[in-house]
Backbone as JSON, one array per atom type, in Angstrom:
{
  "sequence": "MPSTHPLAGAVSHDAPVLVIGLGRFGAATAGQLERQHREVLVVDTDAGLVQKWSDRVTHAVQADATDMDALRQIGAQDFAIAVVGVGSDLESSVLITANLVDLGIPQIWAKAVSRSHGVILSRIGANHVVYPEREAGERTAHLVSGRMLDFIQFDDDFAVVKMFPPAAVRGKDLATTVIRTRFGLTVLGIKTPGQAFVPATPESVIGEEDVIIVSGATADLERFAALE",
  "N": [[27.37, -11.56, 20.59], [25.87, -10.0, 17.71], [25.54, -11.84, 14.67], [26.77, -11.49, 11.26], [25.21, -11.51, 8.2], [26.4, -12.84, 5.09], [25.39, -11.49, 2.87], [24.59, -9.12, 3.82], [25.96, -6.7, 3.53], [25.33, -5.94, 1.02], [22.86, -4.82, 1.0], [20.83, -2.02, 0.46], [21.17, 1.11, 2.17], [18.83, 2.5, 2.55], [16.81, 0.77, 2.17], [13.47, -0.66, 1.97], [11.65, -1.75, 4.94], [10.5, -4.54, 6.66], [8.48, -4.95, 9.38], [7.62, -7.08, 11.94], [5.24, -7.58, 14.3], [3.89, -5.52, 16.73], [4.5, -4.79, 19.35], [6.08, -3.18, 22.17], [8.85, -3.04, 21.37], [8.77, -3.57, 18.56], [7.02, -1.51, 17.72], [8.47, 0.76, 18.49], [10.66, 0.51, 16.85], [9.49, 0.63, 14.29], [8.39, 3.21, 14.41], [10.67, 4.87, 14.64], [11.92, 4.28, 12.2], [10.05, 5.34, 10.47], [10.28, 8.03, 11.1], [12.71, 8.44, 10.01], [12.08, 8.53, 7.44], [11.82, 6.15, 6.06], [10.62, 3.48, 4.03], [8.13, 1.43, 5.28], [6.65, -1.65, 6.18], [4.36, -2.77, 8.38], [3.39, -5.55, 10.36], [0.9, -7.35, 12.06], [-1.05, -9.46, 14.2], [-3.11, -8.33, 15.52], [-5.87, -6.51, 14.98], [-6.56, -3.99, 15.91], [-4.15, -2.73, 16.59], [-2.99, -2.69, 14.08], [-4.74, -0.99, 12.72], [-4.25, 1.34, 14.18], [-1.65, 1.93, 13.43], [-1.82, 2.34, 10.78], [-1.94, 4.89, 9.65], [0.49, 5.89, 10.24], [2.72, 4.65, 9.13], [4.16, 3.43, 6.03], [2.78, 1.14, 5.08], [0.4, -1.0, 6.61], [-0.5, -4.11, 7.84], [-2.83, -6.66, 8.69], [-1.99, -9.8, 9.64], [-0.97, -13.23, 9.97], [2.15, -13.96, 10.73], [3.35, -16.36, 11.24], [2.43, -18.08, 9.41], [3.42, -19.21, 6.41], [2.29, -18.89, 3.87], [0.72, -16.61, 4.26], [2.69, -14.71, 4.65], [3.89, -14.7, 2.11], [1.76, -13.7, 0.63], [1.6, -11.07, 1.42], [3.85, -10.11, 0.35], [6.35, -10.45, 1.62], [8.69, -11.69, 0.82], [9.91, -9.91, -0.87], [11.32, -8.09, 0.52], [14.4, -6.8, 1.78], [15.22, -6.41, 4.29], [14.18, -7.4, 7.5], [12.43, -7.15, 10.6], [11.88, -8.87, 13.52], [9.71, -8.42, 15.89], [8.4, -9.89, 17.76], [8.55, -11.44, 20.82], [7.92, -12.48, 23.4], [6.31, -14.71, 22.93], [7.69, -17.51, 22.41], [7.57, -19.7, 20.57], [6.2, -18.59, 18.37], [7.98, -16.56, 17.66], [10.27, -17.98, 16.88], [9.23, -19.51, 14.75], [8.34, -17.52, 12.94], [10.78, -16.26, 12.38], [12.17, -18.4, 11.18], [10.57, -18.73, 8.92], [11.1, -16.33, 7.54], [13.82, -16.71, 7.02], [13.64, -18.89, 5.27], [12.41, -17.62, 3.19], [14.46, -16.24, 2.17], [15.36, -13.7, 2.99], [17.79, -11.22, 3.2], [18.72, -9.7, 5.5], [17.93, -10.21, 8.75], [16.58, -9.15, 11.69], [16.08, -10.02, 15.01], [14.18, -10.05, 17.98], [15.09, -11.12, 21.18], [14.29, -12.69, 24.31], [15.78, -14.01, 26.12], [18.99, -15.58, 26.78], [19.09, -18.23, 25.8], [16.93, -18.2, 24.03], [17.92, -16.39, 22.18], [20.1, -17.83, 21.18], [18.83, -19.91, 19.8], [17.48, -18.41, 17.81], [19.67, -17.41, 16.41], [20.83, -19.73, 15.46], [18.9, -20.7, 13.71], [19.09, -18.9, 11.75], [18.8, -16.07, 12.04], [20.3, -12.94, 11.47], [20.94, -10.86, 13.12], [20.63, -10.64, 16.56], [18.71, -9.19, 19.04], [18.67, -7.96, 22.34], [16.64, -6.32, 23.97], [15.56, -5.81, 26.61], [17.57, -6.82, 28.36], [19.76, -5.32, 27.55], [18.89, -2.72, 28.12], [18.67, -2.93, 30.91], [21.4, -3.39, 31.61], [22.5, -1.03, 30.75], [21.21, 0.83, 32.38], [22.24, 0.07, 34.87], [24.82, 1.05, 34.71], [24.33, 3.73, 34.76], [23.16, 4.5, 37.14], [24.87, 5.53, 39.08], [25.0, 8.24, 38.78], [26.84, 10.1, 37.72], [27.42, 9.37, 35.11], [25.77, 10.08, 32.06], [24.94, 8.89, 29.74], [25.42, 5.69, 28.25], [27.05, 3.57, 26.12], [27.68, 0.44, 24.99], [29.93, -1.24, 22.99], [31.3, -3.58, 22.7], [32.25, -6.49, 24.58], [33.99, -5.35, 26.42], [34.33, -2.66, 25.85], [33.4, 0.71, 25.69], [31.48, 3.77, 25.14], [30.98, 6.75, 26.75], [28.85, 9.32, 27.93], [29.31, 11.92, 30.13], [29.47, 13.73, 33.32], [32.44, 15.38, 34.14], [34.84, 14.23, 36.57], [35.74, 16.07, 39.53], [38.48, 16.21, 39.81], [39.66, 16.53, 37.33], [38.73, 18.81, 36.21], [39.05, 22.14, 34.91], [41.53, 21.74, 33.85], [43.85, 21.15, 31.14], [43.61, 18.55, 28.7], [46.05, 17.28, 28.19], [47.46, 17.34, 30.54], [46.03, 15.92, 32.39], [44.99, 12.97, 34.23], [43.56, 11.25, 32.75], [44.2, 9.73, 30.43], [46.77, 8.68, 31.12], [46.51, 7.44, 33.65], [44.07, 6.1, 33.59], [43.75, 5.13, 31.0], [41.97, 6.06, 29.13], [40.13, 7.8, 26.49], [39.27, 11.06, 25.72], [36.73, 12.1, 23.68], [35.07, 14.23, 23.0], [33.92, 17.51, 24.04], [31.49, 19.37, 25.74], [30.35, 22.54, 26.34], [28.02, 24.24, 28.39], [25.24, 25.43, 26.62], [26.48, 25.42, 24.2], [27.61, 23.55, 21.25], [28.81, 20.13, 21.04], [32.35, 19.75, 20.82], [35.23, 18.49, 19.09], [37.71, 16.9, 21.06], [41.02, 17.99, 21.96], [44.51, 17.72, 22.8], [45.02, 20.19, 24.0], [42.6, 21.01, 24.92], [40.53, 22.33, 27.5], [38.83, 21.25, 30.35], [35.88, 22.44, 31.47], [34.21, 23.65, 34.48], [31.41, 23.14, 34.3], [31.18, 21.52, 32.14], [30.29, 18.85, 29.85], [31.47, 15.65, 28.98], [32.54, 13.36, 26.42], [33.69, 10.13, 26.62], [35.82, 7.41, 25.83], [36.67, 3.89, 26.18], [37.9, 1.03, 28.04], [35.37, -0.75, 29.79], [35.56, -1.23, 32.58], [37.56, 0.58, 33.29], [36.32, 2.97, 32.66], [34.3, 2.97, 34.59], [35.86, 3.17, 36.93], [36.94, 5.68, 36.51], [34.7, 7.27, 36.52], [34.03, 7.1, 39.16], [35.9, 8.62, 40.38], [36.77, 11.21, 42.59]],
  "CA": [[27.35, -10.46, 19.61], [25.12, -10.4, 16.52], [26.29, -12.29, 13.51], [26.48, -10.75, 10.08], [24.93, -12.31, 7.01], [27.32, -12.48, 4.01], [24.77, -10.58, 1.89], [24.08, -7.92, 4.55], [26.6, -5.49, 3.03], [24.77, -5.6, -0.3], [21.54, -4.21, 1.19], [20.85, -0.57, 0.46], [20.97, 1.71, 3.49], [17.46, 3.04, 2.68], [15.86, -0.3, 1.69], [12.24, -0.84, 2.78], [11.83, -2.65, 6.08], [9.33, -5.31, 7.15], [8.47, -5.09, 10.85], [6.57, -8.0, 12.35], [4.95, -7.48, 15.76], [3.76, -4.15, 17.12], [4.63, -4.57, 20.77], [6.9, -1.99, 22.43], [10.05, -3.05, 20.56], [8.42, -3.42, 17.13], [6.45, -0.21, 17.49], [9.53, 1.75, 18.59], [11.48, 0.39, 15.63], [8.73, 1.14, 13.14], [8.25, 4.65, 14.57], [11.93, 5.52, 14.3], [12.13, 4.14, 10.77], [9.16, 6.29, 9.82], [10.87, 9.36, 11.3], [13.87, 8.53, 9.11], [11.5, 8.56, 6.13], [12.01, 4.86, 5.43], [9.38, 2.75, 3.67], [7.93, 0.39, 6.28], [5.45, -2.46, 6.24], [4.22, -3.39, 9.7], [2.49, -6.68, 10.35], [0.53, -7.83, 13.38], [-2.33, -10.19, 14.17], [-4.07, -7.5, 16.26], [-6.49, -5.57, 14.03], [-6.58, -2.67, 16.55], [-2.83, -2.18, 16.44], [-2.77, -2.42, 12.67], [-5.48, 0.24, 12.41], [-3.57, 2.46, 14.86], [-0.43, 2.27, 12.73], [-2.07, 2.46, 9.34], [-1.67, 6.29, 9.23], [1.84, 6.28, 10.71], [3.79, 4.06, 8.31], [3.82, 3.28, 4.63], [1.77, 0.09, 4.96], [0.11, -1.76, 7.86], [-1.32, -5.26, 7.41], [-3.16, -7.69, 9.68], [-1.65, -11.13, 9.09], [-0.29, -14.15, 10.89], [3.46, -14.2, 10.1], [3.8, -17.74, 11.4], [1.92, -18.75, 8.23], [4.24, -18.89, 5.25], [1.44, -18.4, 2.75], [0.33, -15.22, 4.57], [3.87, -13.86, 4.37], [4.01, -14.57, 0.67], [0.65, -12.88, 0.11], [1.9, -9.63, 1.67], [5.09, -9.74, -0.36], [7.51, -10.45, 2.5], [9.88, -12.15, 0.12], [10.48, -8.83, -1.64], [12.07, -7.23, 1.42], [15.8, -7.18, 2.06], [15.39, -6.27, 5.75], [13.01, -7.71, 8.31], [12.6, -7.09, 12.05], [10.91, -9.69, 14.25], [9.5, -7.83, 17.22], [7.71, -10.84, 18.61], [9.58, -12.03, 21.69], [7.38, -13.19, 24.53], [5.8, -16.0, 22.41], [8.88, -18.13, 21.84], [7.24, -20.51, 19.44], [5.9, -17.73, 17.26], [9.2, -15.86, 17.32], [11.16, -18.91, 16.15], [8.61, -19.88, 13.48], [8.4, -16.36, 12.06], [12.18, -16.09, 11.92], [12.47, -19.49, 10.26], [9.88, -18.41, 7.66], [11.86, -15.27, 6.86], [15.03, -17.33, 6.51], [13.24, -19.68, 4.1], [12.07, -16.7, 2.11], [15.74, -15.72, 1.66], [15.6, -12.26, 3.31], [19.2, -11.1, 3.56], [18.96, -9.15, 6.84], [16.86, -10.54, 9.68], [16.86, -8.73, 13.06], [15.06, -10.64, 15.81], [14.17, -9.77, 19.4], [15.17, -12.25, 22.07], [14.03, -12.37, 25.69], [16.73, -14.73, 26.96], [20.17, -16.03, 26.03], [18.72, -19.45, 25.06], [16.09, -17.79, 22.93], [18.82, -15.79, 21.18], [20.9, -18.88, 20.54], [17.95, -20.57, 18.83], [17.28, -17.52, 16.71], [20.9, -17.36, 15.63], [21.06, -21.01, 14.8], [18.01, -20.92, 12.57], [19.39, -17.99, 10.62], [18.7, -14.61, 12.29], [21.59, -12.34, 11.33], [21.18, -9.98, 14.27], [19.74, -10.9, 17.67], [18.66, -8.04, 19.94], [18.16, -8.23, 23.69], [16.33, -4.95, 24.44], [15.37, -5.73, 28.07], [18.84, -7.01, 28.98], [20.64, -4.18, 27.24], [18.39, -1.58, 28.87], [19.07, -3.17, 32.27], [22.83, -3.2, 31.77], [22.78, 0.41, 30.58], [20.73, 1.5, 33.61], [23.16, -0.25, 35.97], [25.96, 1.93, 34.65], [23.86, 5.13, 34.88], [22.58, 4.83, 38.46], [25.81, 6.25, 39.91], [24.64, 9.65, 38.7], [27.78, 10.93, 36.97], [27.2, 9.06, 33.7], [24.51, 10.52, 31.47], [24.63, 7.89, 28.7], [26.42, 4.61, 28.21], [26.86, 2.74, 24.92], [28.69, -0.62, 24.97], [30.12, -1.76, 21.63], [31.82, -4.94, 22.81], [32.19, -6.93, 25.97], [34.83, -4.6, 27.29], [34.6, -1.3, 25.3], [32.18, 1.55, 25.7], [31.55, 5.22, 25.03], [30.18, 7.32, 27.82], [28.61, 10.76, 28.07], [29.34, 12.05, 31.57], [30.02, 14.88, 33.98], [33.81, 15.05, 34.52], [35.17, 14.28, 38.02], [36.33, 17.37, 39.92], [39.94, 16.12, 39.73], [40.15, 16.87, 35.98], [38.13, 20.06, 35.77], [39.96, 23.28, 34.91], [42.85, 21.37, 33.34], [43.86, 20.7, 29.76], [43.66, 17.09, 28.65], [47.42, 16.79, 28.17], [48.04, 17.26, 31.89], [45.15, 15.16, 33.25], [45.33, 11.53, 34.4], [42.51, 10.5, 32.01], [44.85, 8.73, 29.62], [47.93, 8.01, 31.75], [46.11, 6.59, 34.77], [42.87, 5.3, 33.33], [43.82, 4.58, 29.66], [40.77, 6.49, 28.43], [40.29, 8.86, 25.49], [38.2, 12.01, 25.67], [36.41, 12.34, 22.3], [34.41, 15.53, 22.77], [33.58, 18.31, 25.19], [30.34, 20.28, 25.52], [30.11, 23.6, 27.28], [26.59, 24.62, 28.4], [24.79, 26.39, 25.61], [27.26, 25.25, 22.97], [27.59, 22.22, 20.7], [30.0, 19.34, 21.32], [33.49, 20.01, 19.92], [36.23, 17.44, 19.23], [38.7, 17.18, 22.08], [42.42, 17.98, 21.6], [45.36, 17.76, 24.06], [44.98, 21.51, 24.6], [41.25, 21.32, 25.42], [40.37, 22.46, 28.93], [37.51, 20.78, 30.8], [35.29, 23.44, 32.34], [33.44, 23.21, 35.65], [30.07, 22.69, 34.0], [31.17, 20.81, 30.85], [29.97, 17.38, 29.73], [32.49, 15.05, 28.13], [32.36, 12.03, 25.84], [34.92, 9.35, 26.9], [35.8, 6.01, 25.37], [37.71, 3.04, 26.74], [37.45, -0.23, 28.65], [34.25, -0.53, 30.65], [36.03, -1.19, 33.96], [38.28, 1.83, 33.44], [35.33, 4.05, 32.69], [33.65, 2.89, 35.91], [36.8, 3.7, 37.92], [37.07, 7.1, 36.24], [33.42, 7.9, 36.95], [34.0, 7.09, 40.62], [36.92, 9.52, 40.86], [36.26, 12.43, 43.19]],
  "C": [[26.57, -10.94, 18.35], [26.02, -10.87, 15.44], [25.93, -11.47, 12.31], [26.32, -11.64, 8.88], [25.88, -11.91, 5.89], [26.71, -11.51, 2.98], [24.36, -9.27, 2.5], [24.66, -6.64, 3.95], [26.01, -5.06, 1.7], [23.41, -4.89, -0.21], [21.68, -2.72, 1.22], [20.53, 0.01, 1.82], [19.56, 2.24, 3.66], [16.44, 2.03, 2.15], [14.62, -0.34, 2.58], [12.39, -1.91, 3.84], [10.5, -3.27, 6.44], [9.44, -5.45, 8.64], [7.32, -5.97, 11.27], [6.45, -7.95, 13.9], [4.99, -6.03, 16.2], [3.7, -3.99, 18.64], [5.57, -3.36, 20.96], [8.13, -1.92, 21.57], [9.72, -2.82, 19.09], [7.86, -2.07, 16.83], [7.52, 0.85, 17.55], [10.41, 1.7, 17.34], [10.77, 0.97, 14.44], [8.6, 2.67, 13.23], [9.53, 5.38, 14.2], [12.25, 5.44, 12.82], [11.28, 5.15, 10.0], [9.72, 7.69, 9.93], [12.1, 9.58, 10.41], [13.41, 8.48, 7.64], [11.77, 7.27, 5.33], [10.64, 4.25, 5.09], [9.26, 1.55, 4.62], [6.64, -0.33, 6.09], [5.4, -3.12, 7.62], [3.15, -4.44, 9.62], [2.18, -7.14, 11.76], [-0.8, -8.57, 13.26], [-3.47, -9.36, 14.8], [-4.59, -6.43, 15.34], [-6.46, -4.14, 14.6], [-5.24, -2.0, 16.38], [-2.53, -1.82, 14.98], [-3.49, -1.16, 12.25], [-4.81, 1.47, 12.97], [-2.36, 2.92, 14.05], [-0.62, 2.52, 11.24], [-1.81, 3.88, 8.78], [-0.27, 6.76, 9.59], [2.97, 5.76, 9.83], [3.28, 3.87, 6.92], [2.66, 2.31, 4.44], [1.62, -0.64, 6.3], [-0.86, -2.86, 7.46], [-1.57, -6.2, 8.59], [-2.89, -9.04, 9.07], [-0.95, -11.92, 10.18], [1.06, -14.54, 10.25], [4.02, -15.59, 10.36], [3.33, -18.61, 10.2], [2.7, -18.29, 7.01], [3.43, -18.32, 4.08], [1.03, -16.92, 3.0], [1.48, -14.26, 4.3], [4.05, -13.65, 2.88], [2.97, -13.61, 0.07], [0.92, -11.37, 0.33], [3.2, -9.17, 1.05], [6.32, -9.69, 0.51], [8.82, -10.81, 1.81], [10.57, -11.05, -0.68], [11.3, -7.87, -0.8], [13.48, -7.73, 1.62], [16.08, -7.11, 3.56], [14.09, -6.56, 6.44], [13.35, -7.65, 9.79], [11.49, -7.88, 12.68], [10.82, -9.14, 15.63], [8.79, -8.74, 18.18], [8.73, -11.51, 19.49], [8.99, -12.94, 22.79], [6.81, -14.58, 24.17], [6.97, -16.65, 21.69], [8.62, -18.89, 20.56], [7.0, -19.66, 18.2], [7.16, -16.99, 16.75], [10.11, -16.73, 16.47], [10.54, -19.26, 14.79], [8.62, -18.75, 12.47], [9.81, -16.15, 11.49], [12.54, -17.15, 10.91], [11.8, -19.28, 8.89], [10.62, -17.36, 6.86], [13.17, -15.78, 6.27], [14.73, -18.14, 5.25], [12.88, -18.83, 2.92], [13.32, -16.01, 1.52], [15.95, -14.23, 1.92], [17.0, -12.1, 3.82], [19.5, -10.65, 4.99], [17.75, -9.42, 7.7], [17.33, -10.11, 11.08], [15.74, -9.33, 13.9], [15.27, -10.35, 17.3], [14.24, -11.08, 20.18], [14.92, -11.82, 23.55], [14.97, -13.1, 26.66], [17.9, -15.16, 26.12], [19.83, -17.29, 25.21], [17.85, -19.14, 23.85], [16.95, -17.21, 21.81], [19.65, -16.8, 20.44], [20.09, -19.61, 19.49], [17.75, -19.7, 17.63], [18.49, -17.43, 15.79], [21.09, -18.63, 14.83], [20.09, -21.27, 13.64], [18.2, -19.89, 11.47], [19.24, -16.52, 10.85], [20.11, -14.03, 12.25], [21.97, -11.5, 12.51], [20.17, -10.32, 15.36], [19.87, -9.76, 18.66], [18.05, -8.41, 21.24], [17.76, -6.92, 24.33], [16.18, -4.82, 25.98], [16.74, -5.85, 28.78], [19.76, -5.83, 28.8], [20.2, -2.92, 27.99], [18.75, -1.73, 30.37], [20.53, -2.89, 32.53], [23.16, -1.71, 31.67], [22.37, 1.17, 31.83], [21.67, 1.28, 34.75], [24.37, 0.66, 35.94], [25.59, 3.4, 34.94], [23.45, 5.52, 36.31], [23.55, 5.55, 39.39], [25.58, 7.76, 39.87], [25.56, 10.51, 37.87], [27.67, 10.64, 35.46], [25.82, 9.44, 33.23], [24.04, 9.58, 30.36], [25.76, 6.92, 28.61], [26.08, 3.74, 27.01], [28.02, 1.7, 24.89], [28.77, -1.21, 23.57], [30.64, -3.17, 21.64], [31.77, -5.3, 24.26], [32.98, -6.06, 26.9], [35.21, -3.21, 26.69], [33.34, -0.54, 25.23], [32.51, 3.02, 25.45], [30.54, 5.79, 25.96], [30.08, 8.82, 27.74], [28.5, 11.02, 29.6], [29.75, 13.43, 32.03], [31.45, 14.54, 34.39], [34.01, 15.12, 36.01], [35.87, 15.62, 38.31], [37.84, 17.38, 39.71], [40.47, 16.55, 38.34], [39.58, 18.19, 35.46], [39.13, 21.21, 35.87], [41.35, 22.96, 34.38], [42.74, 20.98, 31.86], [44.09, 19.21, 29.74], [45.08, 16.53, 28.67], [47.98, 16.6, 29.57], [47.11, 16.5, 32.85], [45.61, 13.7, 33.31], [44.38, 10.62, 33.57], [43.14, 9.38, 31.19], [45.94, 7.95, 30.35], [47.51, 7.07, 32.85], [44.97, 5.64, 34.43], [42.87, 4.67, 31.91], [42.6, 4.94, 28.81], [41.05, 7.62, 27.46], [39.05, 9.77, 25.54], [37.93, 12.38, 24.19], [35.84, 13.73, 22.03], [34.09, 16.18, 24.08], [32.46, 19.25, 24.83], [30.24, 21.26, 26.66], [28.65, 24.01, 27.29], [26.26, 25.7, 27.37], [25.52, 26.32, 24.3], [27.15, 23.79, 22.51], [28.85, 21.47, 21.16], [31.09, 19.7, 20.33], [34.47, 18.86, 20.15], [37.29, 17.86, 20.26], [40.13, 17.11, 21.47], [43.19, 17.99, 22.89], [45.28, 19.12, 24.77], [43.6, 21.88, 25.19], [41.2, 21.32, 26.94], [38.95, 22.1, 29.32], [36.98, 21.77, 31.8], [34.5, 22.82, 33.49], [32.08, 22.62, 35.33], [29.99, 21.89, 32.68], [30.66, 19.38, 31.0], [30.96, 16.85, 28.76], [32.05, 13.73, 27.59], [33.7, 11.28, 25.95], [34.75, 7.95, 26.39], [36.91, 5.21, 26.04], [37.09, 1.73, 27.3], [36.39, 0.1, 29.7], [34.69, -0.35, 32.11], [36.79, 0.14, 34.23], [37.36, 3.02, 33.48], [34.6, 4.1, 34.04], [34.55, 3.5, 36.98], [36.95, 5.24, 37.74], [35.84, 7.85, 36.74], [33.32, 7.99, 38.45], [35.02, 8.03, 41.23], [36.29, 10.78, 41.43], [36.87, 13.7, 42.54]]
}
């Protein structure tokens, strides 16, 4: 699990963000931040990528983030949040992260491509280590059964799932289903086609075409999803 820097809570929720590396992960991060109207500085050694992003984010700079002087010249030390999207080049990833730690940036998010890579990043000072490929693979494994529509794991054994309800619980109110008594799960919301999600209550009835949001232990969610 990612660690939390003691100063992380002091960082403003809309603070500008430094994104280093414009591969798939870095570009997706920068793009989403831009859509949230956040101030973003993207940095990459590839002039073509920098040019491509120059009109999409607040600032785009061609620079080598493994060089401490280059980071200082672009004002990296003035950022409270930095994202290291460099992952495949282990040496560059570690050196960039170490440079950001030395600059005293309070929140550093770093992409890792393996468990050992993540351990190194954590040990040198990354506050949050992200495993995008592994997490995407684990999420896909839960979705391939077909009943689950989305799967978000918050801890090693707790998740929230968006899913089609098994036939055994359709047409019944939650108070009389086996969702809690047999599986130990909690239905958080129910969505009827053409309508918005509504919070679930014991009196809520699950319709034939409804979609539900359920939380609980991962193994219990899997057993529930397999129910006919």
